[in-house]
Every structure is written in structure tokens, then in C-alpha cells.
mmCIF file with all atom_site columns, C-alpha atoms in Angstrom:
data_model
loop_
_atom_site.group_PDB
_atom_site.id
_atom_site.type_symbol
_atom_site.label_atom_id
_atom_site.label_alt_id
_atom_site.label_comp_id
_atom_site.label_asym_id
_atom_site.label_entity_id
_atom_site.label_seq_id
_atom_site.pdbx_PDB_ins_code
_atom_site.Cartn_x
_atom_site.Cartn_y
_atom_site.Cartn_z
_atom_site.occupancy
_atom_site.B_iso_or_equiv
_atom_site.pdbx_formal_charge
_atom_site.auth_seq_id
_atom_site.auth_comp_id
_atom_site.auth_asym_id
_atom_site.auth_atom_id
_atom_site.pdbx_PDB_model_num
ATOM 1   C CA . MET A 1 1   ? 4.503   3.807   -13.897 1.00 0.00 ? 1   MET A CA 1
ATOM 2   C CA . LEU A 1 2   ? 5.288   4.454   -10.342 1.00 0.00 ? 2   LEU A CA 1
ATOM 3   C CA . GLY A 1 3   ? 8.538   5.961   -11.078 1.00 0.00 ? 3   GLY A CA 1
ATOM 4   C CA . GLU A 1 4   ? 7.538   8.340   -13.914 1.00 0.00 ? 4   GLU A CA 1
ATOM 5   C CA . ARG A 1 5   ? 5.073   9.617   -11.380 1.00 0.00 ? 5   ARG A CA 1
ATOM 6   C CA . LEU A 1 6   ? 7.560   10.187  -8.770  1.00 0.00 ? 6   LEU A CA 1
ATOM 7   C CA . ARG A 1 7   ? 10.025  11.770  -11.450 1.00 0.00 ? 7   ARG A CA 1
ATOM 8   C CA . GLU A 1 8   ? 6.937   14.133  -12.351 1.00 0.00 ? 8   GLU A CA 1
ATOM 9   C CA . LEU A 1 9   ? 6.126   15.287  -9.048  1.00 0.00 ? 9   LEU A CA 1
ATOM 10  C CA . ARG A 1 10  ? 9.848   15.873  -8.097  1.00 0.00 ? 10  ARG A CA 1
ATOM 11  C CA . GLN A 1 11  ? 10.262  17.876  -11.394 1.00 0.00 ? 11  GLN A CA 1
ATOM 12  C CA . ALA A 1 12  ? 7.093   19.700  -11.001 1.00 0.00 ? 12  ALA A CA 1
ATOM 13  C CA . ARG A 1 13  ? 8.518   20.515  -7.395  1.00 0.00 ? 13  ARG A CA 1
ATOM 14  C CA . GLY A 1 14  ? 11.555  21.810  -8.809  1.00 0.00 ? 14  GLY A CA 1
ATOM 15  C CA . LEU A 1 15  ? 13.641  19.030  -6.374  1.00 0.00 ? 15  LEU A CA 1
ATOM 16  C CA . SER A 1 16  ? 16.801  17.520  -7.270  1.00 0.00 ? 16  SER A CA 1
ATOM 17  C CA . LEU A 1 17  ? 17.273  13.859  -6.924  1.00 0.00 ? 17  LEU A CA 1
ATOM 18  C CA . ARG A 1 18  ? 19.331  14.530  -3.605  1.00 0.00 ? 18  ARG A CA 1
ATOM 19  C CA . ALA A 1 19  ? 17.210  17.329  -2.217  1.00 0.00 ? 19  ALA A CA 1
ATOM 20  C CA . LEU A 1 20  ? 14.034  14.856  -2.559  1.00 0.00 ? 20  LEU A CA 1
ATOM 21  C CA . ALA A 1 21  ? 16.156  11.965  -0.750  1.00 0.00 ? 21  ALA A CA 1
ATOM 22  C CA . GLU A 1 22  ? 17.135  14.029  2.114   1.00 0.00 ? 22  GLU A CA 1
ATOM 23  C CA . GLN A 1 23  ? 13.890  15.440  2.704   1.00 0.00 ? 23  GLN A CA 1
ATOM 24  C CA . ALA A 1 24  ? 12.279  11.784  2.273   1.00 0.00 ? 24  ALA A CA 1
ATOM 25  C CA . GLY A 1 25  ? 14.962  10.431  4.491   1.00 0.00 ? 25  GLY A CA 1
ATOM 26  C CA . VAL A 1 26  ? 16.272  7.950   1.952   1.00 0.00 ? 26  VAL A CA 1
ATOM 27  C CA . SER A 1 27  ? 19.302  7.601   -0.732  1.00 0.00 ? 27  SER A CA 1
ATOM 28  C CA . ALA A 1 28  ? 19.834  9.508   -3.933  1.00 0.00 ? 28  ALA A CA 1
ATOM 29  C CA . GLY A 1 29  ? 20.473  6.287   -5.318  1.00 0.00 ? 29  GLY A CA 1
ATOM 30  C CA . LEU A 1 30  ? 17.144  4.486   -4.086  1.00 0.00 ? 30  LEU A CA 1
ATOM 31  C CA . LEU A 1 31  ? 15.142  7.028   -5.682  1.00 0.00 ? 31  LEU A CA 1
ATOM 32  C CA . SER A 1 32  ? 16.893  6.948   -9.054  1.00 0.00 ? 32  SER A CA 1
ATOM 33  C CA . GLN A 1 33  ? 16.454  3.251   -8.935  1.00 0.00 ? 33  GLN A CA 1
ATOM 34  C CA . ILE A 1 34  ? 12.595  3.833   -8.263  1.00 0.00 ? 34  ILE A CA 1
ATOM 35  C CA . GLU A 1 35  ? 12.306  6.117   -10.869 1.00 0.00 ? 35  GLU A CA 1
ATOM 36  C CA . ARG A 1 36  ? 13.966  3.947   -13.391 1.00 0.00 ? 36  ARG A CA 1
ATOM 37  C CA . GLY A 1 37  ? 11.550  1.100   -12.417 1.00 0.00 ? 37  GLY A CA 1
ATOM 38  C CA . LEU A 1 38  ? 14.636  -0.997  -11.216 1.00 0.00 ? 38  LEU A CA 1
ATOM 39  C CA . VAL A 1 39  ? 13.388  -1.665  -7.644  1.00 0.00 ? 39  VAL A CA 1
ATOM 40  C CA . ASP A 1 40  ? 9.940   -1.558  -6.022  1.00 0.00 ? 40  ASP A CA 1
ATOM 41  C CA . PRO A 1 41  ? 9.839   0.729   -2.753  1.00 0.00 ? 41  PRO A CA 1
ATOM 42  C CA . SER A 1 42  ? 8.962   -0.212  0.508   1.00 0.00 ? 42  SER A CA 1
ATOM 43  C CA . LEU A 1 43  ? 5.692   0.961   1.846   1.00 0.00 ? 43  LEU A CA 1
ATOM 44  C CA . ALA A 1 44  ? 7.552   3.194   4.528   1.00 0.00 ? 44  ALA A CA 1
ATOM 45  C CA . THR A 1 45  ? 9.715   4.814   1.435   1.00 0.00 ? 45  THR A CA 1
ATOM 46  C CA . LEU A 1 46  ? 6.595   5.595   -0.546  1.00 0.00 ? 46  LEU A CA 1
ATOM 47  C CA . ARG A 1 47  ? 4.686   7.384   2.523   1.00 0.00 ? 47  ARG A CA 1
ATOM 48  C CA . SER A 1 48  ? 7.758   8.983   3.389   1.00 0.00 ? 48  SER A CA 1
ATOM 49  C CA . LEU A 1 49  ? 7.573   10.522  -0.301  1.00 0.00 ? 49  LEU A CA 1
ATOM 50  C CA . ALA A 1 50  ? 4.075   11.015  -0.010  1.00 0.00 ? 50  ALA A CA 1
ATOM 51  C CA . ASP A 1 51  ? 4.667   13.227  2.804   1.00 0.00 ? 51  ASP A CA 1
ATOM 52  C CA . VAL A 1 52  ? 7.328   15.253  1.227   1.00 0.00 ? 52  VAL A CA 1
ATOM 53  C CA . PHE A 1 53  ? 4.875   15.988  -1.487  1.00 0.00 ? 53  PHE A CA 1
ATOM 54  C CA . GLY A 1 54  ? 1.675   16.527  0.478   1.00 0.00 ? 54  GLY A CA 1
ATOM 55  C CA . GLU A 1 55  ? -0.062  13.587  -1.012  1.00 0.00 ? 55  GLU A CA 1
ATOM 56  C CA . SER A 1 56  ? -1.462  10.408  -0.126  1.00 0.00 ? 56  SER A CA 1
ATOM 57  C CA . VAL A 1 57  ? 0.261   7.206   -1.183  1.00 0.00 ? 57  VAL A CA 1
ATOM 58  C CA . ALA A 1 58  ? -2.656  6.479   -3.328  1.00 0.00 ? 58  ALA A CA 1
ATOM 59  C CA . ARG A 1 59  ? -1.822  9.366   -5.448  1.00 0.00 ? 59  ARG A CA 1
ATOM 60  C CA . LEU A 1 60  ? 1.517   8.383   -5.778  1.00 0.00 ? 60  LEU A CA 1
ATOM 61  C CA . PHE A 1 61  ? -0.024  5.700   -8.038  1.00 0.00 ? 61  PHE A CA 1
ATOM 62  C CA . GLU A 1 62  ? -2.707  7.664   -10.068 1.00 0.00 ? 62  GLU A CA 1
ATOM 63  C CA . GLU A 1 63  ? -2.409  7.251   -14.021 1.00 0.00 ? 63  GLU A CA 1
ATOM 64  C CA . PRO A 1 64  ? -3.614  9.757   -15.887 1.00 0.00 ? 64  PRO A CA 1
ATOM 65  C CA . GLU A 1 65  ? -5.464  7.698   -18.280 1.00 0.00 ? 65  GLU A CA 1
ATOM 66  C CA . VAL A 1 66  ? -7.084  4.943   -16.657 1.00 0.00 ? 66  VAL A CA 1
ATOM 67  C CA . PRO A 1 67  ? -8.663  2.288   -19.070 1.00 0.00 ? 67  PRO A CA 1
ATOM 68  C CA . ALA A 1 68  ? -12.209 1.618   -19.016 1.00 0.00 ? 68  ALA A CA 1
ATOM 69  C CA . VAL A 1 69  ? -11.290 -1.973  -18.730 1.00 0.00 ? 69  VAL A CA 1
ATOM 70  C CA . TRP A 1 70  ? -8.374  -3.302  -16.491 1.00 0.00 ? 70  TRP A CA 1
ATOM 71  C CA . ILE A 1 71  ? -7.254  -6.798  -16.183 1.00 0.00 ? 71  ILE A CA 1
ATOM 72  C CA . SER A 1 72  ? -4.599  -7.379  -13.356 1.00 0.00 ? 72  SER A CA 1
ATOM 73  C CA . LYS A 1 73  ? -2.729  -10.434 -14.367 1.00 0.00 ? 73  LYS A CA 1
ATOM 74  C CA . PRO A 1 74  ? -0.425  -12.432 -11.727 1.00 0.00 ? 74  PRO A CA 1
ATOM 75  C CA . GLY A 1 75  ? 2.950   -11.759 -12.418 1.00 0.00 ? 75  GLY A CA 1
ATOM 76  C CA . GLU A 1 76  ? 2.408   -8.006  -14.073 1.00 0.00 ? 76  GLU A CA 1
ATOM 77  C CA . ARG A 1 77  ? 0.978   -6.604  -10.593 1.00 0.00 ? 77  ARG A CA 1
ATOM 78  C CA . MET A 1 78  ? 2.976   -3.682  -8.793  1.00 0.00 ? 78  MET A CA 1
ATOM 79  C CA . ARG A 1 79  ? 4.272   -5.285  -5.440  1.00 0.00 ? 79  ARG A CA 1
ATOM 80  C CA . LEU A 1 80  ? 4.824   -3.184  -2.539  1.00 0.00 ? 80  LEU A CA 1
ATOM 81  C CA . HIS A 1 81  ? 7.182   -5.049  -0.380  1.00 0.00 ? 81  HIS A CA 1
ATOM 82  C CA . ALA A 1 82  ? 7.624   -4.013  3.302   1.00 0.00 ? 82  ALA A CA 1
ATOM 83  C CA . PRO A 1 83  ? 10.468  -5.125  5.824   1.00 0.00 ? 83  PRO A CA 1
ATOM 84  C CA . ARG A 1 84  ? 10.917  -8.456  7.121   1.00 0.00 ? 84  ARG A CA 1
ATOM 85  C CA . GLY A 1 85  ? 8.036   -9.163  9.672   1.00 0.00 ? 85  GLY A CA 1
ATOM 86  C CA . ARG A 1 86  ? 5.647   -7.154  7.777   1.00 0.00 ? 86  ARG A CA 1
ATOM 87  C CA . ILE A 1 87  ? 2.642   -7.306  4.956   1.00 0.00 ? 87  ILE A CA 1
ATOM 88  C CA . SER A 1 88  ? 3.565   -7.392  1.335   1.00 0.00 ? 88  SER A CA 1
ATOM 89  C CA . TYR A 1 89  ? 0.731   -6.432  -1.080  1.00 0.00 ? 89  TYR A CA 1
ATOM 90  C CA . ASP A 1 90  ? 0.130   -6.973  -4.859  1.00 0.00 ? 90  ASP A CA 1
ATOM 91  C CA . ARG A 1 91  ? -2.037  -4.001  -6.341  1.00 0.00 ? 91  ARG A CA 1
ATOM 92  C CA . LEU A 1 92  ? -4.986  -5.373  -8.202  1.00 0.00 ? 92  LEU A CA 1
ATOM 93  C CA . THR A 1 93  ? -6.363  -2.379  -9.726  1.00 0.00 ? 93  THR A CA 1
ATOM 94  C CA . PRO A 1 94  ? -5.220  0.744   -11.949 1.00 0.00 ? 94  PRO A CA 1
ATOM 95  C CA . GLY A 1 95  ? -4.860  3.609   -10.163 1.00 0.00 ? 95  GLY A CA 1
ATOM 96  C CA . ASN A 1 96  ? -7.935  5.891   -10.700 1.00 0.00 ? 96  ASN A CA 1
ATOM 97  C CA . GLY A 1 97  ? -8.095  7.455   -7.280  1.00 0.00 ? 97  GLY A CA 1
ATOM 98  C CA . GLN A 1 98  ? -11.631 5.726   -6.294  1.00 0.00 ? 98  GLN A CA 1
ATOM 99  C CA . LEU A 1 99  ? -10.907 2.273   -5.229  1.00 0.00 ? 99  LEU A CA 1
ATOM 100 C CA . GLU A 1 100 ? -7.983  0.404   -4.450  1.00 0.00 ? 100 GLU A CA 1
ATOM 101 C CA . VAL A 1 101 ? -7.731  -3.258  -3.912  1.00 0.00 ? 101 VAL A CA 1
ATOM 102 C CA . LEU A 1 102 ? -4.946  -5.168  -2.939  1.00 0.00 ? 102 LEU A CA 1
ATOM 103 C CA . GLN A 1 103 ? -4.154  -8.824  -2.155  1.00 0.00 ? 103 GLN A CA 1
ATOM 104 C CA . ALA A 1 104 ? -1.970  -9.054  0.599   1.00 0.00 ? 104 ALA A CA 1
ATOM 105 C CA . ASP A 1 105 ? 0.181   -11.742 2.075   1.00 0.00 ? 105 ASP A CA 1
ATOM 106 C CA . LEU A 1 106 ? 1.265   -12.288 5.882   1.00 0.00 ? 106 LEU A CA 1
ATOM 107 C CA . ALA A 1 107 ? 3.495   -14.651 6.906   1.00 0.00 ? 107 ALA A CA 1
ATOM 108 C CA . PRO A 1 108 ? 2.887   -16.034 10.417  1.00 0.00 ? 108 PRO A CA 1
ATOM 109 C CA . GLY A 1 109 ? 3.893   -13.192 13.103  1.00 0.00 ? 109 GLY A CA 1
ATOM 110 C CA . ASP A 1 110 ? 3.643   -10.467 10.290  1.00 0.00 ? 110 ASP A CA 1
ATOM 111 C CA . VAL A 1 111 ? 1.900   -7.206  10.818  1.00 0.00 ? 111 VAL A CA 1
ATOM 112 C CA . SER A 1 112 ? 0.965   -4.468  8.398   1.00 0.00 ? 112 SER A CA 1
ATOM 113 C CA . ALA A 1 113 ? 2.150   -1.910  10.782  1.00 0.00 ? 113 ALA A CA 1
ATOM 114 C CA . PRO A 1 114 ? 4.014   -1.564  14.067  1.00 0.00 ? 114 PRO A CA 1
ATOM 115 C CA . GLU A 1 115 ? 1.177   0.352   15.497  1.00 0.00 ? 115 GLU A CA 1
ATOM 116 C CA . ALA A 1 116 ? -2.376  0.793   14.463  1.00 0.00 ? 116 ALA A CA 1
ATOM 117 C CA . ARG A 1 117 ? -2.867  3.682   12.271  1.00 0.00 ? 117 ARG A CA 1
ATOM 118 C CA . PRO A 1 118 ? -5.940  5.532   10.852  1.00 0.00 ? 118 PRO A CA 1
ATOM 119 C CA . HIS A 1 119 ? -6.428  6.876   7.188   1.00 0.00 ? 119 HIS A CA 1
ATOM 120 C CA . PRO A 1 120 ? -9.574  8.772   5.701   1.00 0.00 ? 120 PRO A CA 1
ATOM 121 C CA . SER A 1 121 ? -11.544 5.892   4.089   1.00 0.00 ? 121 SER A CA 1
ATOM 122 C CA . ILE A 1 122 ? -13.596 2.465   4.327   1.00 0.00 ? 122 ILE A CA 1
ATOM 123 C CA . GLU A 1 123 ? -12.143 -0.791  4.299   1.00 0.00 ? 123 GLU A CA 1
ATOM 124 C CA . CYS A 1 124 ? -13.358 -4.229  3.643   1.00 0.00 ? 124 CYS A CA 1
ATOM 125 C CA . ALA A 1 125 ? -10.848 -7.245  3.972   1.00 0.00 ? 125 ALA A CA 1
ATOM 126 C CA . VAL A 1 126 ? -11.616 -10.760 2.869   1.00 0.00 ? 126 VAL A CA 1
ATOM 127 C CA . VAL A 1 127 ? -9.469  -13.631 4.042   1.00 0.00 ? 127 VAL A CA 1
ATOM 128 C CA . LEU A 1 128 ? -8.733  -15.958 1.474   1.00 0.00 ? 128 LEU A CA 1
ATOM 129 C CA . ASP A 1 129 ? -6.320  -18.438 3.507   1.00 0.00 ? 129 ASP A CA 1
ATOM 130 C CA . GLY A 1 130 ? -5.132  -18.634 7.259   1.00 0.00 ? 130 GLY A CA 1
ATOM 131 C CA . VAL A 1 131 ? -6.351  -16.670 10.028  1.00 0.00 ? 131 VAL A CA 1
ATOM 132 C CA . VAL A 1 132 ? -5.954  -12.873 10.461  1.00 0.00 ? 132 VAL A CA 1
ATOM 133 C CA . THR A 1 133 ? -6.438  -10.805 13.358  1.00 0.00 ? 133 THR A CA 1
ATOM 134 C CA . VAL A 1 134 ? -7.333  -7.326  12.713  1.00 0.00 ? 134 VAL A CA 1
ATOM 135 C CA . GLU A 1 135 ? -7.052  -4.595  15.415  1.00 0.00 ? 135 GLU A CA 1
ATOM 136 C CA . VAL A 1 136 ? -9.491  -2.122  15.156  1.00 0.00 ? 136 VAL A CA 1
ATOM 137 C CA . ASP A 1 137 ? -9.625  1.095   17.486  1.00 0.00 ? 137 ASP A CA 1
ATOM 138 C CA . GLY A 1 138 ? -8.287  -1.184  20.524  1.00 0.00 ? 138 GLY A CA 1
ATOM 139 C CA . ARG A 1 139 ? -10.005 -4.278  19.746  1.00 0.00 ? 139 ARG A CA 1
ATOM 140 C CA . SER A 1 140 ? -9.083  -7.661  18.135  1.00 0.00 ? 140 SER A CA 1
ATOM 141 C CA . TYR A 1 141 ? -11.023 -9.523  15.885  1.00 0.00 ? 141 TYR A CA 1
ATOM 142 C CA . GLU A 1 142 ? -10.076 -12.956 14.465  1.00 0.00 ? 142 GLU A CA 1
ATOM 143 C CA . VAL A 1 143 ? -11.203 -13.113 10.870  1.00 0.00 ? 143 VAL A CA 1
ATOM 144 C CA . LEU A 1 144 ? -11.221 -17.049 9.227   1.00 0.00 ? 144 LEU A CA 1
ATOM 145 C CA . ALA A 1 145 ? -10.677 -17.994 5.619   1.00 0.00 ? 145 ALA A CA 1
ATOM 146 C CA . GLY A 1 146 ? -13.703 -17.075 3.726   1.00 0.00 ? 146 GLY A CA 1
ATOM 147 C CA . GLU A 1 147 ? -14.951 -14.157 6.129   1.00 0.00 ? 147 GLU A CA 1
ATOM 148 C CA . ALA A 1 148 ? -14.950 -10.516 5.529   1.00 0.00 ? 148 ALA A CA 1
ATOM 149 C CA . ILE A 1 149 ? -14.616 -7.619  8.036   1.00 0.00 ? 149 ILE A CA 1
ATOM 150 C CA . THR A 1 150 ? -15.507 -4.055  6.707   1.00 0.00 ? 150 THR A CA 1
ATOM 151 C CA . PHE A 1 151 ? -14.773 -0.720  9.118   1.00 0.00 ? 151 PHE A CA 1
ATOM 152 C CA . ASP A 1 152 ? -14.193 2.660   9.078   1.00 0.00 ? 152 ASP A CA 1
ATOM 153 C CA . SER A 1 153 ? -10.697 3.353   8.731   1.00 0.00 ? 153 SER A CA 1
ATOM 154 C CA . ARG A 1 154 ? -10.235 6.403   10.641  1.00 0.00 ? 154 ARG A CA 1
ATOM 155 C CA . GLN A 1 155 ? -10.444 4.111   13.102  1.00 0.00 ? 155 GLN A CA 1
ATOM 156 C CA . PRO A 1 156 ? -6.573  3.083   14.278  1.00 0.00 ? 156 PRO A CA 1
ATOM 157 C CA . HIS A 1 157 ? -6.022  -0.376  12.643  1.00 0.00 ? 157 HIS A CA 1
ATOM 158 C CA . ARG A 1 158 ? -4.125  -3.075  11.598  1.00 0.00 ? 158 ARG A CA 1
ATOM 159 C CA . TYR A 1 159 ? -3.678  -6.552  10.351  1.00 0.00 ? 159 TYR A CA 1
ATOM 160 C CA . VAL A 1 160 ? -1.746  -9.419  12.131  1.00 0.00 ? 160 VAL A CA 1
ATOM 161 C CA . ASN A 1 161 ? -1.059  -13.192 11.571  1.00 0.00 ? 161 ASN A CA 1
ATOM 162 C CA . ARG A 1 162 ? -0.743  -14.535 14.866  1.00 0.00 ? 162 ARG A CA 1
ATOM 163 C CA . GLY A 1 163 ? -1.010  -18.017 13.312  1.00 0.00 ? 163 GLY A CA 1
ATOM 164 C CA . PRO A 1 164 ? 1.544   -20.926 12.454  1.00 0.00 ? 164 PRO A CA 1
ATOM 165 C CA . ASP A 1 165 ? 0.431   -20.516 8.851   1.00 0.00 ? 165 ASP A CA 1
ATOM 166 C CA . PRO A 1 166 ? 0.692   -17.896 6.185   1.00 0.00 ? 166 PRO A CA 1
ATOM 167 C CA . ALA A 1 167 ? -2.312  -15.716 5.592   1.00 0.00 ? 167 ALA A CA 1
ATOM 168 C CA . ARG A 1 168 ? -3.730  -14.178 2.628   1.00 0.00 ? 168 ARG A CA 1
ATOM 169 C CA . LEU A 1 169 ? -6.460  -11.593 2.126   1.00 0.00 ? 169 LEU A CA 1
ATOM 170 C CA . MET A 1 170 ? -8.030  -9.102  -0.156  1.00 0.00 ? 170 MET A CA 1
ATOM 171 C CA . ILE A 1 171 ? -8.436  -5.403  0.829   1.00 0.00 ? 171 ILE A CA 1
ATOM 172 C CA . ALA A 1 172 ? -10.538 -3.003  -0.824  1.00 0.00 ? 172 ALA A CA 1
ATOM 173 C CA . ILE A 1 173 ? -9.995  0.750   0.268   1.00 0.00 ? 173 ILE A CA 1
ATOM 174 C CA . THR A 1 174 ? -12.272 3.498   -0.946  1.00 0.00 ? 174 THR A CA 1
ATOM 175 C CA . PRO A 1 175 ? -11.210 6.011   -1.260  1.00 0.00 ? 175 PRO A CA 1
ATOM 176 C CA . PRO A 1 176 ? -7.163  4.971   -1.458  1.00 0.00 ? 176 PRO A CA 1
ATOM 177 C CA . SER A 1 177 ? -4.936  5.948   1.143   1.00 0.00 ? 177 SER A CA 1
ATOM 178 C CA . PRO A 1 178 ? -2.970  3.240   2.338   1.00 0.00 ? 178 PRO A CA 1
#
């Protein structure tokens, strides 16, 4: 679905694979593989592509016809990979532009971003396993398994696993804008 959406956006703007790759700072081969569904792009790549299109990352995942009932099954979810040392996400909701729910895994030492960054949404994160430090607007909050944190994500923020064990959390974002 993501590959089809990227192809639609690229073609609607009259861009070749090579032209889009150059503007996004990635290889044309990688874009070709993403469009054909052979690889899942990193979050950094998605952000670069979204910037070229003047869209949010969430808009890249919008589906033209979202079913009234959606079942998210393990092994069938879209996974957003990140470079080593960064968070990885499983997308649990369809792309309807209203709500994004992600399951995230943080290995010890992993972060969601090198630096805290804002986006125009409200965010709620529930820690399922481990301990996650959530940095919001320069303050650190230690959130334990079973606890949740909610904040205005227009404030710079990021997730950090400073502990020795892996952490898993579920993040709800409305409107979607990772």
C-alpha cells in the first residue's frame, strides 16, 4: 500500500524515480524497491519523501477506502524500521488521517530520534514492558510498565530506553503526524 501511494504521489507531480530520489536524498534503486513493496523504508526516508511532497509522513499511509472495521494481525502489520539504535514501529491502525496507533520496540540504549522534535498532535504512550524515559520540552519522565503518559506533541519530545532491558510501548497520535 505504501509503495502504491508513493508511486501515485510521484506520478501526480510528474517526477521520475531518479528526480524524486535526488530531491529526497536517497537512491532511485531504493525508491523502486519501496514502490514495488520489496523493502520497508526507514522513518528517516519516509520523512525525506514526505518533505519532498509537502505532506506529513502519516499522509503517505492514507488509504483511499478505509474499511469500517479493521483488524490488525501480528505478522501482517506494516513495520517502520529505523537505523540501529533507534525505535521501530508496527502500525496498528489503517491510514484514515484521524488516528495513528503504533506499537514500538526500544532495545536498551535506543531512542526515537537523535534529538527531541515536535509535531502538531496529541500523543499518548502506554509502556507495555520495561521502562521508557520520555523527554518532553526539556524535562524527563520515567514511565514504567503499565503506566501511560499523554502530552501535546507540539512540544519537542522523544522516547529513550536507558535501562538494561528491552521496552515496548503503544503510542496513539491524533491527528497522525509521526
